[in-house]
Amino acid sequence: MDKTARIFVAGHRGLVGSAVLRHLTAAGYTGLITRTRAELDLTCQAAVSDFFKTERPQYVFLAAAKVGGILANDTAPFDFLRDNVLIQSHVIESAYRCGVHKLLFLGSSCIYPRLCPQPMKEEYLLTGALEPTNEWYAIAKIAGLKLCQALRRQHGFDAISAMPTNLYGPNDNFSLTSSHVLPALVRKFCEAEASGASQVTVWGSGTPRREFLHVDDLASALIFLMEHYSEAAPINVGWGTDVSIAELAVQVKAATGFRGEIVFDATKPDGTPRKLLDVSRLQTLGWRPTIALKAGLQETVAWYRAHRASA
Ligand code: GDP
């Protein structure tokens, strides 16, 4: 990508898209194109097609998606399947038809089977049943990466797919009902610390294990992949180690200074027992993350406290 290339960052207000935009801006890219949801409804095919015909982007980071944590996924299956299938189909097809040089599609580590061998290698895709709490989202993301592969195979279109692990950082969704675990815990512990509450409730048993990557690391990996990776196979992006939810809660507690007790709510779902990506392919290409969980948590707690009103 040269520094004046026309680059469309779809989903630039979200956790991932905003980080990609920050990194591209800091690196001196001048041809950045963004649209808010109010300006361009990506679930509307005609609107997406018109946008691509007019703006003629050369590169696309497809970070727009309907995303959410375990409860949101489990309670709105139709929205997660429908919105994501529409958004990605419209953007990927218009990108191909309008001569985009390269498109990067964002997937998720939940595309791998529920009881996948750990760490999860890219080739384990479609080797077993999915986790039921997020299979709707996972099916949509699998369809997206298959669209990219099919367009590459049938028409030689340079579309690649990156599969990130659980992400966190600035501009995350901190809703207590629809967010992922890390921002939810940051908010719960910050609020408990501020109010002097005696307890914080963590959903599930605390035993599931998850891997967390700071979104600034992800953004750097995505730009690296846009420049150095052009293959059909999806590529994992992660930190390479995981923690239990109970360990995560202890770390968030420490980062916020909360002094009370952690209790577990066993009526809430655990989800998949473990989700750790095998990141050896990306590391072999020459990219490694730099933001360890402890430092990333401290930064995220500070960000949340500074942006509490709007977050
Ligand atoms: P997942 O990675 O798709 O399962 O999605 P989440 O990030 O939403 O949840 C990961 C794990 O954290 C699950 O076992 C949840 O039950 C657990 N968890 C604990 N407390 C919370 C919370 O307050 N919010 C969310 N979303 N998950 C929580």
mmCIF file of C-alpha atoms and ligand atoms in Angstrom:
data_model
loop_
_atom_site.group_PDB
_atom_site.id
_atom_site.type_symbol
_atom_site.label_atom_id
_atom_site.label_comp_id
_atom_site.label_asym_id
_atom_site.label_seq_id
_atom_site.Cartn_x
_atom_site.Cartn_y
_atom_site.Cartn_z
ATOM 1 C CA MET A 1 0.000 0.000 0.000
ATOM 2 C CA ASP A 2 1.556 3.307 -0.896
ATOM 3 C CA LYS A 3 0.904 6.193 1.446
ATOM 4 C CA THR A 4 -1.615 7.856 -0.870
ATOM 5 C CA ALA A 5 -3.615 4.664 -1.579
ATOM 6 C CA ARG A 6 -7.385 4.937 -1.158
ATOM 7 C CA ILE A 7 -8.101 2.745 1.864
ATOM 8 C CA PHE A 8 -11.647 2.025 3.117
ATOM 9 C CA VAL A 9 -11.802 1.105 6.804
ATOM 10 C CA ALA A 10 -15.275 -0.401 7.240
ATOM 11 C CA GLY A 11 -16.390 -0.199 10.862
ATOM 12 C CA HIS A 12 -14.052 2.641 11.834
ATOM 13 C CA ARG A 13 -15.938 3.490 15.024
ATOM 14 C CA GLY A 14 -15.628 0.025 16.499
ATOM 15 C CA LEU A 15 -12.854 -1.491 18.584
ATOM 16 C CA VAL A 16 -10.939 -2.924 15.609
ATOM 17 C CA GLY A 17 -11.703 -0.356 12.910
ATOM 18 C CA SER A 18 -10.806 2.601 15.144
ATOM 19 C CA ALA A 19 -7.469 0.985 15.981
ATOM 20 C CA VAL A 20 -6.706 0.317 12.297
ATOM 21 C CA LEU A 21 -7.561 3.938 11.512
ATOM 22 C CA ARG A 22 -5.293 5.214 14.321
ATOM 23 C CA HIS A 23 -2.387 3.103 13.089
ATOM 24 C CA LEU A 24 -2.818 4.025 9.414
ATOM 25 C CA THR A 25 -3.081 7.720 10.314
ATOM 26 C CA ALA A 26 0.017 7.539 12.518
ATOM 27 C CA ALA A 27 1.919 5.780 9.712
ATOM 28 C CA GLY A 28 1.146 8.660 7.322
ATOM 29 C CA TYR A 29 -1.534 7.147 5.062
ATOM 30 C CA THR A 30 -3.490 10.030 3.539
ATOM 31 C CA GLY A 31 -6.220 8.337 1.471
ATOM 32 C CA LEU A 32 -8.345 6.972 4.295
ATOM 33 C CA ILE A 33 -12.072 6.563 3.611
ATOM 34 C CA THR A 34 -14.664 6.041 6.354
ATOM 35 C CA ARG A 35 -18.433 6.106 6.657
ATOM 36 C CA THR A 36 -20.569 6.084 9.785
ATOM 37 C CA ARG A 37 -23.550 3.730 9.952
ATOM 38 C CA ALA A 38 -25.867 6.692 9.410
ATOM 39 C CA GLU A 39 -23.968 7.643 6.240
ATOM 40 C CA LEU A 40 -23.759 4.135 4.776
ATOM 41 C CA ASP A 41 -25.874 1.132 5.768
ATOM 42 C CA LEU A 42 -23.672 -1.847 4.939
ATOM 43 C CA THR A 43 -26.656 -4.203 5.141
ATOM 44 C CA CYS A 44 -28.117 -2.405 2.071
ATOM 45 C CA GLN A 45 -26.609 -3.791 -1.109
ATOM 46 C CA ALA A 46 -27.522 -0.855 -3.370
ATOM 47 C CA ALA A 47 -25.970 1.643 -0.967
ATOM 48 C CA VAL A 48 -22.735 -0.350 -0.696
ATOM 49 C CA SER A 49 -22.515 -0.789 -4.455
ATOM 50 C CA ASP A 50 -23.029 2.955 -5.062
ATOM 51 C CA PHE A 51 -20.432 3.811 -2.434
ATOM 52 C CA PHE A 52 -17.769 1.592 -4.031
ATOM 53 C CA LYS A 53 -18.553 2.888 -7.544
ATOM 54 C CA THR A 54 -18.187 6.479 -6.339
ATOM 55 C CA GLU A 55 -15.279 6.222 -3.895
ATOM 56 C CA ARG A 56 -13.230 3.550 -5.748
ATOM 57 C CA PRO A 57 -11.180 2.350 -2.768
ATOM 58 C CA GLN A 58 -8.025 0.365 -3.578
ATOM 59 C CA TYR A 59 -7.734 -1.464 -0.240
ATOM 60 C CA VAL A 60 -10.436 -2.525 2.214
ATOM 61 C CA PHE A 61 -10.159 -3.451 5.893
ATOM 62 C CA LEU A 62 -13.514 -5.145 6.575
ATOM 63 C CA ALA A 63 -13.866 -4.591 10.323
ATOM 64 C CA ALA A 64 -17.593 -3.799 10.269
ATOM 65 C CA ALA A 65 -19.666 -6.480 11.972
ATOM 66 C CA LYS A 66 -22.366 -7.066 14.518
ATOM 67 C CA VAL A 67 -20.378 -8.276 17.522
ATOM 68 C CA GLY A 68 -21.145 -9.072 21.124
ATOM 69 C CA GLY A 69 -20.423 -11.265 24.116
ATOM 70 C CA ILE A 70 -21.779 -14.618 25.099
ATOM 71 C CA LEU A 71 -25.220 -13.412 26.237
ATOM 72 C CA ALA A 72 -25.838 -11.103 23.271
ATOM 73 C CA ASN A 73 -24.886 -13.865 20.826
ATOM 74 C CA ASP A 74 -27.076 -16.367 22.581
ATOM 75 C CA THR A 75 -30.140 -14.131 22.738
ATOM 76 C CA ALA A 76 -30.061 -12.491 19.274
ATOM 77 C CA PRO A 77 -29.060 -15.344 16.928
ATOM 78 C CA PHE A 78 -30.980 -13.995 13.934
ATOM 79 C CA ASP A 79 -29.356 -10.529 14.167
ATOM 80 C CA PHE A 80 -25.845 -11.956 14.459
ATOM 81 C CA LEU A 81 -26.285 -14.290 11.495
ATOM 82 C CA ARG A 82 -28.258 -11.950 9.250
ATOM 83 C CA ASP A 83 -26.386 -8.673 9.779
ATOM 84 C CA ASN A 84 -22.969 -10.228 9.375
ATOM 85 C CA VAL A 85 -23.870 -12.260 6.295
ATOM 86 C CA LEU A 86 -25.320 -9.160 4.622
ATOM 87 C CA ILE A 87 -22.508 -6.757 5.580
ATOM 88 C CA GLN A 88 -19.693 -9.033 4.457
ATOM 89 C CA SER A 89 -21.444 -10.223 1.273
ATOM 90 C CA HIS A 90 -22.085 -6.681 0.118
ATOM 91 C CA VAL A 91 -18.656 -5.313 0.945
ATOM 92 C CA ILE A 92 -16.693 -8.280 -0.418
ATOM 93 C CA GLU A 93 -18.679 -8.483 -3.669
ATOM 94 C CA SER A 94 -18.563 -4.722 -4.307
ATOM 95 C CA ALA A 95 -14.834 -4.685 -3.578
ATOM 96 C CA TYR A 96 -14.283 -7.376 -6.193
ATOM 97 C CA ARG A 97 -16.589 -5.800 -8.779
ATOM 98 C CA CYS A 98 -15.073 -2.321 -8.351
ATOM 99 C CA GLY A 99 -11.476 -3.453 -8.797
ATOM 100 C CA VAL A 100 -10.196 -3.219 -5.212
ATOM 101 C CA HIS A 101 -6.542 -4.403 -5.130
ATOM 102 C CA LYS A 102 -6.862 -6.236 -1.850
ATOM 103 C CA LEU A 103 -9.382 -6.839 0.916
ATOM 104 C CA LEU A 104 -8.777 -8.041 4.461
ATOM 105 C CA PHE A 105 -11.726 -9.760 6.142
ATOM 106 C CA LEU A 106 -11.896 -9.984 9.942
ATOM 107 C CA GLY A 107 -13.127 -13.274 11.332
ATOM 108 C CA SER A 108 -12.974 -14.647 14.858
ATOM 109 C CA SER A 109 -11.471 -17.523 16.807
ATOM 110 C CA CYS A 110 -15.030 -18.812 17.432
ATOM 111 C CA ILE A 111 -15.039 -20.244 13.893
ATOM 112 C CA TYR A 112 -13.114 -23.256 15.236
ATOM 113 C CA PRO A 113 -14.881 -26.300 16.700
ATOM 114 C CA ARG A 114 -16.008 -26.137 20.335
ATOM 115 C CA LEU A 115 -13.758 -28.988 21.397
ATOM 116 C CA CYS A 116 -10.890 -28.168 19.069
ATOM 117 C CA PRO A 117 -7.384 -29.417 19.975
ATOM 118 C CA GLN A 118 -5.457 -26.527 21.605
ATOM 119 C CA PRO A 119 -3.784 -24.371 20.484
ATOM 120 C CA MET A 120 -6.081 -24.109 17.455
ATOM 121 C CA LYS A 121 -4.364 -24.308 14.082
ATOM 122 C CA GLU A 122 -5.894 -22.778 10.956
ATOM 123 C CA GLU A 123 -6.415 -26.230 9.435
ATOM 124 C CA TYR A 124 -8.800 -27.284 12.235
ATOM 125 C CA LEU A 125 -11.568 -25.199 10.634
ATOM 126 C CA LEU A 126 -14.704 -27.293 9.936
ATOM 127 C CA THR A 127 -13.414 -30.402 11.686
ATOM 128 C CA GLY A 128 -16.117 -30.479 14.407
ATOM 129 C CA ALA A 129 -19.297 -28.972 15.840
ATOM 130 C CA LEU A 130 -19.314 -25.279 16.842
ATOM 131 C CA GLU A 131 -19.944 -23.793 20.308
ATOM 132 C CA PRO A 132 -23.761 -23.366 20.500
ATOM 133 C CA THR A 133 -23.679 -19.959 22.294
ATOM 134 C CA ASN A 134 -22.036 -18.294 19.289
ATOM 135 C CA GLU A 135 -22.590 -20.607 16.352
ATOM 136 C CA TRP A 136 -24.730 -18.030 14.519
ATOM 137 C CA TYR A 137 -21.908 -15.512 14.504
ATOM 138 C CA ALA A 138 -19.380 -18.266 13.739
ATOM 139 C CA ILE A 139 -21.385 -19.531 10.740
ATOM 140 C CA ALA A 140 -21.511 -15.979 9.355
ATOM 141 C CA LYS A 141 -17.736 -15.552 9.813
ATOM 142 C CA ILE A 142 -17.046 -18.934 8.176
ATOM 143 C CA ALA A 143 -19.241 -17.854 5.241
ATOM 144 C CA GLY A 144 -17.225 -14.620 5.008
ATOM 145 C CA LEU A 145 -13.873 -16.332 4.838
ATOM 146 C CA LYS A 146 -15.307 -18.822 2.311
ATOM 147 C CA LEU A 147 -16.549 -15.912 0.159
ATOM 148 C CA CYS A 148 -12.992 -14.583 0.142
ATOM 149 C CA GLN A 149 -11.587 -18.002 -0.767
ATOM 150 C CA ALA A 150 -14.215 -18.551 -3.487
ATOM 151 C CA LEU A 151 -13.545 -15.159 -5.094
ATOM 152 C CA ARG A 152 -9.804 -15.824 -5.032
ATOM 153 C CA ARG A 153 -10.317 -19.244 -6.611
ATOM 154 C CA GLN A 154 -12.877 -18.259 -9.230
ATOM 155 C CA HIS A 155 -11.682 -14.748 -10.106
ATOM 156 C CA GLY A 156 -8.188 -14.339 -8.636
ATOM 157 C CA PHE A 157 -9.374 -11.588 -6.247
ATOM 158 C CA ASP A 158 -6.809 -10.876 -3.520
ATOM 159 C CA ALA A 159 -8.996 -11.293 -0.423
ATOM 160 C CA ILE A 160 -7.397 -12.518 2.815
ATOM 161 C CA SER A 161 -8.938 -13.473 6.166
ATOM 162 C CA ALA A 162 -7.473 -12.832 9.620
ATOM 163 C CA MET A 163 -8.877 -14.711 12.635
ATOM 164 C CA PRO A 164 -8.222 -12.696 15.794
ATOM 165 C CA THR A 165 -8.532 -14.001 19.319
ATOM 166 C CA ASN A 166 -10.574 -12.140 22.025
ATOM 167 C CA LEU A 167 -9.692 -8.458 21.689
ATOM 168 C CA TYR A 168 -9.758 -5.504 24.071
ATOM 169 C CA GLY A 169 -8.723 -1.858 24.226
ATOM 170 C CA PRO A 170 -10.055 1.663 23.660
ATOM 171 C CA ASN A 171 -13.489 2.137 22.007
ATOM 172 C CA ASP A 172 -14.639 -1.299 23.144
ATOM 173 C CA ASN A 173 -18.259 -2.021 24.065
ATOM 174 C CA PHE A 174 -18.492 -1.747 27.867
ATOM 175 C CA SER A 175 -22.186 -2.667 28.133
ATOM 176 C CA LEU A 176 -22.862 -5.071 30.984
ATOM 177 C CA THR A 177 -25.271 -7.116 28.888
ATOM 178 C CA SER A 178 -23.790 -7.159 25.384
ATOM 179 C CA SER A 179 -20.028 -6.835 25.854
ATOM 180 C CA HIS A 180 -17.300 -9.451 26.024
ATOM 181 C CA VAL A 181 -15.819 -10.527 29.314
ATOM 182 C CA LEU A 182 -12.793 -8.236 29.557
ATOM 183 C CA PRO A 183 -14.566 -4.884 29.079
ATOM 184 C CA ALA A 184 -17.443 -6.116 31.257
ATOM 185 C CA LEU A 185 -15.027 -6.906 34.086
ATOM 186 C CA VAL A 186 -13.167 -3.616 33.662
ATOM 187 C CA ARG A 187 -16.456 -1.780 34.072
ATOM 188 C CA LYS A 188 -17.723 -3.925 36.959
ATOM 189 C CA PHE A 189 -14.486 -3.605 38.965
ATOM 190 C CA CYS A 190 -14.152 0.145 38.246
ATOM 191 C CA GLU A 191 -17.741 0.761 39.370
ATOM 192 C CA ALA A 192 -17.326 -1.429 42.464
ATOM 193 C CA GLU A 193 -14.102 0.350 43.387
ATOM 194 C CA ALA A 194 -15.747 3.763 42.949
ATOM 195 C CA SER A 195 -18.887 2.881 44.927
ATOM 196 C CA GLY A 196 -17.122 0.942 47.674
ATOM 197 C CA ALA A 197 -19.144 -2.212 46.881
ATOM 198 C CA SER A 198 -18.125 -5.385 48.703
ATOM 199 C CA GLN A 199 -18.432 -7.846 45.793
ATOM 200 C CA VAL A 200 -18.061 -8.166 42.034
ATOM 201 C CA THR A 201 -19.977 -10.910 40.238
ATOM 202 C CA VAL A 202 -18.243 -12.817 37.455
ATOM 203 C CA TRP A 203 -20.409 -14.959 35.145
ATOM 204 C CA GLY A 204 -20.030 -18.709 34.921
ATOM 205 C CA SER A 205 -17.613 -20.970 36.786
ATOM 206 C CA GLY A 206 -14.428 -18.973 36.143
ATOM 207 C CA THR A 207 -12.751 -22.055 34.659
ATOM 208 C CA PRO A 208 -13.055 -21.324 30.895
ATOM 209 C CA ARG A 209 -9.790 -20.157 29.397
ATOM 210 C CA ARG A 210 -9.486 -17.279 26.940
ATOM 211 C CA GLU A 211 -6.639 -15.560 25.115
ATOM 212 C CA PHE A 212 -6.628 -11.743 25.006
ATOM 213 C CA LEU A 213 -4.916 -9.491 22.482
ATOM 214 C CA HIS A 214 -4.741 -5.707 22.719
ATOM 215 C CA VAL A 215 -6.377 -4.121 19.688
ATOM 216 C CA ASP A 216 -3.284 -1.988 18.970
ATOM 217 C CA ASP A 217 -1.368 -5.236 18.471
ATOM 218 C CA LEU A 218 -4.163 -6.488 16.224
ATOM 219 C CA ALA A 219 -4.107 -3.306 14.111
ATOM 220 C CA SER A 220 -0.365 -3.631 13.618
ATOM 221 C CA ALA A 221 -0.835 -7.292 12.602
ATOM 222 C CA LEU A 222 -3.585 -6.422 10.114
ATOM 223 C CA ILE A 223 -1.478 -3.772 8.384
ATOM 224 C CA PHE A 224 1.423 -6.253 8.336
ATOM 225 C CA LEU A 225 -0.846 -8.890 6.726
ATOM 226 C CA MET A 226 -2.161 -6.421 4.166
ATOM 227 C CA GLU A 227 1.442 -5.880 3.118
ATOM 228 C CA HIS A 228 2.879 -9.382 3.455
ATOM 229 C CA TYR A 229 0.169 -12.055 3.171
ATOM 230 C CA SER A 230 -1.807 -13.040 0.066
ATOM 231 C CA GLU A 231 -3.026 -16.597 0.522
ATOM 232 C CA ALA A 232 -6.433 -18.258 0.584
ATOM 233 C CA ALA A 233 -5.989 -19.817 4.035
ATOM 234 C CA PRO A 234 -7.192 -17.768 7.014
ATOM 235 C CA ILE A 235 -4.438 -16.710 9.398
ATOM 236 C CA ASN A 236 -4.711 -16.602 13.205
ATOM 237 C CA VAL A 237 -3.801 -13.435 15.132
ATOM 238 C CA GLY A 238 -3.293 -13.852 18.867
ATOM 239 C CA TRP A 239 -1.008 -13.408 21.834
ATOM 240 C CA GLY A 240 -0.127 -17.090 22.126
ATOM 241 C CA THR A 241 -1.038 -17.781 25.783
ATOM 242 C CA ASP A 242 -4.337 -17.803 27.670
ATOM 243 C CA VAL A 243 -5.717 -17.255 31.192
ATOM 244 C CA SER A 244 -8.755 -18.612 33.036
ATOM 245 C CA ILE A 245 -11.664 -16.220 33.558
ATOM 246 C CA ALA A 246 -10.991 -16.445 37.316
ATOM 247 C CA GLU A 247 -7.343 -15.394 36.734
ATOM 248 C CA LEU A 248 -8.506 -12.586 34.472
ATOM 249 C CA ALA A 249 -10.859 -11.363 37.215
ATOM 250 C CA VAL A 250 -7.952 -11.271 39.701
ATOM 251 C CA GLN A 251 -5.848 -9.270 37.233
ATOM 252 C CA VAL A 252 -8.650 -6.772 36.503
ATOM 253 C CA LYS A 253 -9.256 -6.443 40.237
ATOM 254 C CA ALA A 254 -5.583 -5.575 40.737
ATOM 255 C CA ALA A 255 -5.594 -3.099 37.839
ATOM 256 C CA THR A 256 -8.588 -1.230 39.307
ATOM 257 C CA GLY A 257 -7.555 -1.278 42.960
ATOM 258 C CA PHE A 258 -10.833 -2.924 44.048
ATOM 259 C CA ARG A 259 -10.438 -4.528 47.493
ATOM 260 C CA GLY A 260 -13.635 -6.575 47.811
ATOM 261 C CA GLU A 261 -14.545 -10.138 46.976
ATOM 262 C CA ILE A 262 -15.015 -11.920 43.621
ATOM 263 C CA VAL A 263 -18.093 -14.177 43.390
ATOM 264 C CA PHE A 264 -19.146 -16.445 40.526
ATOM 265 C CA ASP A 265 -22.675 -16.653 39.081
ATOM 266 C CA ALA A 266 -23.113 -20.255 37.946
ATOM 267 C CA THR A 267 -26.465 -19.498 36.317
ATOM 268 C CA LYS A 268 -24.621 -17.744 33.466
ATOM 269 C CA PRO A 269 -23.112 -19.789 30.596
ATOM 270 C CA ASP A 270 -19.421 -20.731 30.438
ATOM 271 C CA GLY A 271 -19.319 -21.088 26.667
ATOM 272 C CA THR A 272 -16.482 -22.960 25.057
ATOM 273 C CA PRO A 273 -14.005 -24.390 27.622
ATOM 274 C CA ARG A 274 -10.879 -23.058 25.938
ATOM 275 C CA LYS A 275 -9.988 -20.833 22.987
ATOM 276 C CA LEU A 276 -6.264 -20.479 22.377
ATOM 277 C CA LEU A 277 -4.968 -19.803 18.882
ATOM 278 C CA ASP A 278 -1.893 -21.364 17.349
ATOM 279 C CA VAL A 279 -0.082 -18.280 16.069
ATOM 280 C CA SER A 280 2.961 -19.988 14.603
ATOM 281 C CA ARG A 281 2.088 -19.135 10.978
ATOM 282 C CA LEU A 282 1.911 -15.408 11.703
ATOM 283 C CA GLN A 283 5.082 -15.547 13.806
ATOM 284 C CA THR A 284 6.905 -17.367 11.010
ATOM 285 C CA LEU A 285 5.956 -14.521 8.669
ATOM 286 C CA GLY A 286 7.739 -12.189 11.109
ATOM 287 C CA TRP A 287 5.064 -10.502 13.245
ATOM 288 C CA ARG A 288 4.813 -10.618 17.052
ATOM 289 C CA PRO A 289 2.592 -8.788 19.565
ATOM 290 C CA THR A 290 4.102 -6.393 22.115
ATOM 291 C CA ILE A 291 1.376 -5.445 24.638
ATOM 292 C CA ALA A 292 1.256 -7.935 27.535
ATOM 293 C CA LEU A 293 -2.043 -8.404 29.361
ATOM 294 C CA LYS A 294 -0.972 -6.636 32.555
ATOM 295 C CA ALA A 295 0.069 -3.453 30.762
ATOM 296 C CA GLY A 296 -2.891 -3.646 28.396
ATOM 297 C CA LEU A 297 -5.300 -3.959 31.329
ATOM 298 C CA GLN A 298 -3.826 -0.969 33.115
ATOM 299 C CA GLU A 299 -4.167 1.110 29.970
ATOM 300 C CA THR A 300 -7.734 -0.085 29.347
ATOM 301 C CA VAL A 301 -8.782 0.684 32.935
ATOM 302 C CA ALA A 302 -7.336 4.198 32.572
ATOM 303 C CA TRP A 303 -9.112 4.637 29.227
ATOM 304 C CA TYR A 304 -12.423 3.463 30.668
ATOM 305 C CA ARG A 305 -12.135 5.796 33.653
ATOM 306 C CA ALA A 306 -11.382 8.752 31.364
ATOM 307 C CA HIS A 307 -14.227 7.915 28.970
ATOM 308 C CA ARG A 308 -16.735 6.462 31.417
ATOM 309 C CA ALA A 309 -19.527 8.819 30.395
ATOM 310 C CA SER A 310 -19.361 7.941 26.695
ATOM 311 C CA ALA A 311 -18.039 4.350 26.830
HETATM 312 P P1 GDP B 1 -16.899 -15.929 24.451
HETATM 313 O O1 GDP B 1 -15.405 -15.819 24.448
HETATM 314 O O2 GDP B 1 -17.517 -16.000 23.104
HETATM 315 O O3 GDP B 1 -17.367 -17.071 25.340
HETATM 316 O O4 GDP B 1 -17.518 -14.575 25.025
HETATM 317 P P2 GDP B 1 -17.374 -13.666 26.340
HETATM 318 O O5 GDP B 1 -16.148 -12.844 26.265
HETATM 319 O O6 GDP B 1 -18.670 -12.935 26.446
HETATM 320 O O7 GDP B 1 -17.287 -14.659 27.582
HETATM 321 C C1 GDP B 1 -16.112 -15.360 27.905
HETATM 322 C C2 GDP B 1 -16.258 -16.036 29.257
HETATM 323 O O8 GDP B 1 -16.256 -15.034 30.288
HETATM 324 C C3 GDP B 1 -17.542 -16.851 29.441
HETATM 325 O O9 GDP B 1 -17.214 -18.017 30.168
HETATM 326 C C4 GDP B 1 -18.399 -15.912 30.306
HETATM 327 O O10 GDP B 1 -19.374 -16.586 31.095
HETATM 328 C C5 GDP B 1 -17.325 -15.296 31.191
HETATM 329 N N1 GDP B 1 -17.727 -14.039 31.882
HETATM 330 C C6 GDP B 1 -17.561 -13.785 33.193
HETATM 331 N N2 GDP B 1 -18.076 -12.602 33.532
HETATM 332 C C7 GDP B 1 -18.568 -12.063 32.393
HETATM 333 C C8 GDP B 1 -19.231 -10.827 32.096
HETATM 334 O O11 GDP B 1 -19.490 -9.994 32.961
HETATM 335 N N3 GDP B 1 -19.566 -10.605 30.783
HETATM 336 C C9 GDP B 1 -19.286 -11.521 29.792
HETATM 337 N N4 GDP B 1 -19.621 -11.236 28.528
HETATM 338 N N5 GDP B 1 -18.692 -12.712 30.060
HETATM 339 C C10 GDP B 1 -18.341 -12.985 31.327
#
